[in-house]
mmCIF file of C-alpha atoms in Angstrom:
data_model
loop_
_atom_site.group_PDB
_atom_site.id
_atom_site.type_symbol
_atom_site.label_atom_id
_atom_site.label_comp_id
_atom_site.label_asym_id
_atom_site.label_seq_id
_atom_site.Cartn_x
_atom_site.Cartn_y
_atom_site.Cartn_z
ATOM 1 C CA GLN A 64 0.000 0.000 0.000
ATOM 2 C CA VAL A 65 1.192 3.503 -0.877
ATOM 3 C CA GLN A 66 -0.038 6.729 0.656
ATOM 4 C CA LEU A 67 0.551 10.051 -1.088
ATOM 5 C CA VAL A 68 0.144 13.508 0.431
ATOM 6 C CA GLU A 69 0.321 16.701 -1.634
ATOM 7 C CA SER A 70 1.214 20.125 -0.311
ATOM 8 C CA GLY A 71 2.237 23.538 -1.600
ATOM 9 C CA GLY A 72 -0.962 24.656 -3.278
ATOM 10 C CA GLY A 73 -2.367 28.108 -2.791
ATOM 11 C CA ARG A 74 -3.459 31.300 -4.470
ATOM 12 C CA VAL A 75 -1.158 33.368 -6.673
ATOM 13 C CA GLN A 76 -1.414 36.097 -9.265
ATOM 14 C CA ALA A 77 -0.936 35.325 -12.933
ATOM 15 C CA GLY A 78 2.768 35.160 -13.687
ATOM 16 C CA GLY A 79 3.616 33.869 -10.232
ATOM 17 C CA SER A 80 5.112 30.571 -9.136
ATOM 18 C CA LEU A 81 4.306 27.676 -6.840
ATOM 19 C CA ARG A 82 6.080 24.447 -5.992
ATOM 20 C CA LEU A 83 3.919 21.431 -5.241
ATOM 21 C CA SER A 84 5.318 18.588 -3.174
ATOM 22 C CA CYS A 85 4.168 14.998 -2.850
ATOM 23 C CA ALA A 86 5.339 12.831 0.023
ATOM 24 C CA ALA A 87 5.097 9.063 -0.439
ATOM 25 C CA SER A 88 4.996 6.382 2.218
ATOM 26 C CA GLY A 89 6.925 3.135 2.167
ATOM 27 C CA ARG A 90 10.451 2.062 1.336
ATOM 28 C CA THR A 91 10.015 1.319 -2.382
ATOM 29 C CA PHE A 92 9.408 4.828 -3.739
ATOM 30 C CA SER A 93 12.195 4.495 -6.284
ATOM 31 C CA THR A 94 10.313 1.669 -8.048
ATOM 32 C CA TYR A 95 7.315 3.854 -8.922
ATOM 33 C CA THR A 96 6.506 6.048 -11.856
ATOM 34 C CA MET A 97 5.110 9.291 -10.454
ATOM 35 C CA GLY A 98 2.670 11.698 -12.029
ATOM 36 C CA TRP A 99 0.844 14.949 -11.457
ATOM 37 C CA PHE A 100 -2.754 15.369 -12.598
ATOM 38 C CA ARG A 101 -5.200 18.222 -12.355
ATOM 39 C CA GLN A 102 -8.937 18.700 -12.564
ATOM 40 C CA ALA A 103 -10.636 22.043 -13.051
ATOM 41 C CA PRO A 104 -14.345 22.616 -12.351
ATOM 42 C CA GLY A 105 -16.473 21.180 -15.135
ATOM 43 C CA LYS A 106 -13.507 19.594 -16.896
ATOM 44 C CA GLU A 107 -12.015 16.130 -17.167
ATOM 45 C CA ARG A 108 -8.971 15.155 -15.172
ATOM 46 C CA GLU A 109 -5.814 15.539 -17.227
ATOM 47 C CA SER A 110 -2.241 14.383 -16.890
ATOM 48 C CA VAL A 111 0.098 17.314 -16.306
ATOM 49 C CA ALA A 112 3.497 15.654 -15.919
ATOM 50 C CA ALA A 113 5.117 12.310 -15.196
ATOM 51 C CA ILE A 114 8.565 11.091 -14.240
ATOM 52 C CA GLY A 115 10.117 7.641 -14.395
ATOM 53 C CA ARG A 116 11.672 5.755 -11.515
ATOM 54 C CA SER A 117 15.172 7.133 -12.068
ATOM 55 C CA GLY A 118 14.092 10.577 -13.256
ATOM 56 C CA GLY A 119 15.276 10.056 -16.820
ATOM 57 C CA SER A 120 11.897 9.689 -18.519
ATOM 58 C CA ILE A 121 9.759 12.843 -18.468
ATOM 59 C CA TYR A 122 6.345 13.742 -19.841
ATOM 60 C CA TYR A 123 4.597 17.126 -19.889
ATOM 61 C CA LEU A 124 1.210 18.252 -21.054
ATOM 62 C CA ASP A 125 1.770 20.501 -24.081
ATOM 63 C CA SER A 126 0.188 23.522 -22.414
ATOM 64 C CA VAL A 127 2.660 23.448 -19.500
ATOM 65 C CA LYS A 128 5.889 22.751 -21.398
ATOM 66 C CA GLY A 129 8.506 25.364 -20.637
ATOM 67 C CA ARG A 130 6.657 26.508 -17.530
ATOM 68 C CA PHE A 131 6.408 23.425 -15.285
ATOM 69 C CA THR A 132 9.190 21.128 -14.128
ATOM 70 C CA ILE A 133 8.696 17.734 -12.505
ATOM 71 C CA SER A 134 11.453 16.258 -10.364
ATOM 72 C CA ARG A 135 11.934 13.591 -7.734
ATOM 73 C CA ASP A 136 14.179 12.897 -4.776
ATOM 74 C CA ASN A 137 14.171 9.166 -4.146
ATOM 75 C CA ALA A 138 16.229 9.524 -0.968
ATOM 76 C CA LYS A 139 13.410 11.613 0.517
ATOM 77 C CA ASN A 140 10.474 9.768 -1.094
ATOM 78 C CA MET A 141 9.380 13.057 -2.651
ATOM 79 C CA VAL A 142 8.197 14.270 -6.032
ATOM 80 C CA TYR A 143 7.849 17.943 -6.937
ATOM 81 C CA LEU A 144 6.131 20.092 -9.500
ATOM 82 C CA GLN A 145 7.673 23.520 -9.962
ATOM 83 C CA MET A 146 5.127 25.767 -11.652
ATOM 84 C CA ASN A 147 6.300 29.069 -13.123
ATOM 85 C CA SER A 148 4.555 31.726 -15.202
ATOM 86 C CA LEU A 149 1.218 30.534 -13.901
ATOM 87 C CA LYS A 150 -1.921 31.359 -15.848
ATOM 88 C CA PRO A 151 -5.572 31.473 -14.758
ATOM 89 C CA GLU A 152 -6.166 28.368 -16.898
ATOM 90 C CA ASP A 153 -3.854 26.466 -14.531
ATOM 91 C CA THR A 154 -6.428 26.809 -11.756
ATOM 92 C CA ALA A 155 -7.406 23.299 -10.641
ATOM 93 C CA VAL A 156 -7.075 20.703 -7.941
ATOM 94 C CA TYR A 157 -3.712 19.020 -8.443
ATOM 95 C CA TYR A 158 -3.212 15.368 -7.579
ATOM 96 C CA CYS A 159 -0.112 13.274 -7.087
ATOM 97 C CA ALA A 160 -0.281 9.690 -8.374
ATOM 98 C CA ALA A 161 1.921 6.589 -8.485
ATOM 99 C CA LYS A 162 2.175 3.259 -10.282
ATOM 100 C CA PRO A 163 4.848 0.540 -10.413
ATOM 101 C CA TRP A 164 7.502 1.229 -13.035
ATOM 102 C CA TRP A 165 6.714 -2.071 -14.768
ATOM 103 C CA SER A 166 2.938 -1.479 -14.956
ATOM 104 C CA GLN A 167 1.378 -2.097 -18.375
ATOM 105 C CA LYS A 168 -1.716 -0.126 -17.397
ATOM 106 C CA SER A 169 -2.223 3.484 -18.357
ATOM 107 C CA GLU A 170 -4.064 4.035 -15.083
ATOM 108 C CA TYR A 171 -2.269 4.964 -11.894
ATOM 109 C CA ASP A 172 -2.767 2.800 -8.821
ATOM 110 C CA TYR A 173 -2.369 5.266 -5.964
ATOM 111 C CA TRP A 174 -3.609 8.824 -5.513
ATOM 112 C CA GLY A 175 -3.199 11.674 -3.096
ATOM 113 C CA GLN A 176 -6.008 13.794 -1.719
ATOM 114 C CA GLY A 177 -5.316 16.787 -3.942
ATOM 115 C CA THR A 178 -4.213 20.358 -3.355
ATOM 116 C CA GLN A 179 -5.942 23.460 -4.699
ATOM 117 C CA VAL A 180 -4.081 25.833 -6.999
ATOM 118 C CA THR A 181 -5.822 29.102 -7.803
ATOM 119 C CA VAL A 182 -4.324 31.619 -10.221
ATOM 120 C CA SER A 183 -5.987 35.011 -10.309
ATOM 121 C CA SER A 184 -5.831 37.593 -13.077
#
């Protein structure tokens, strides 16, 4: 069983920055692919970024490329999402998620509770 807890959300003006953190339980964090998702009111959940077990494989949603950076610290069982140049369209609840590195499923197995990010104009 894996537990994930997000933190770092808040309210910022357009153009500002936030860093989201996700703390994972257990001793096998380095074996998991980690991802960040978001869901805005009235919209479907979408994948924002993902990072492989060693940090060498990276994915970003097209609309956040160049602005967001995903990283992980396996020694601390942490994954981060640095968000710069934030836009009102980035407003959403952001979720941390995990799945085993070898998983053939597109779905993630474990989810955090979410943290609210609000970007005002």
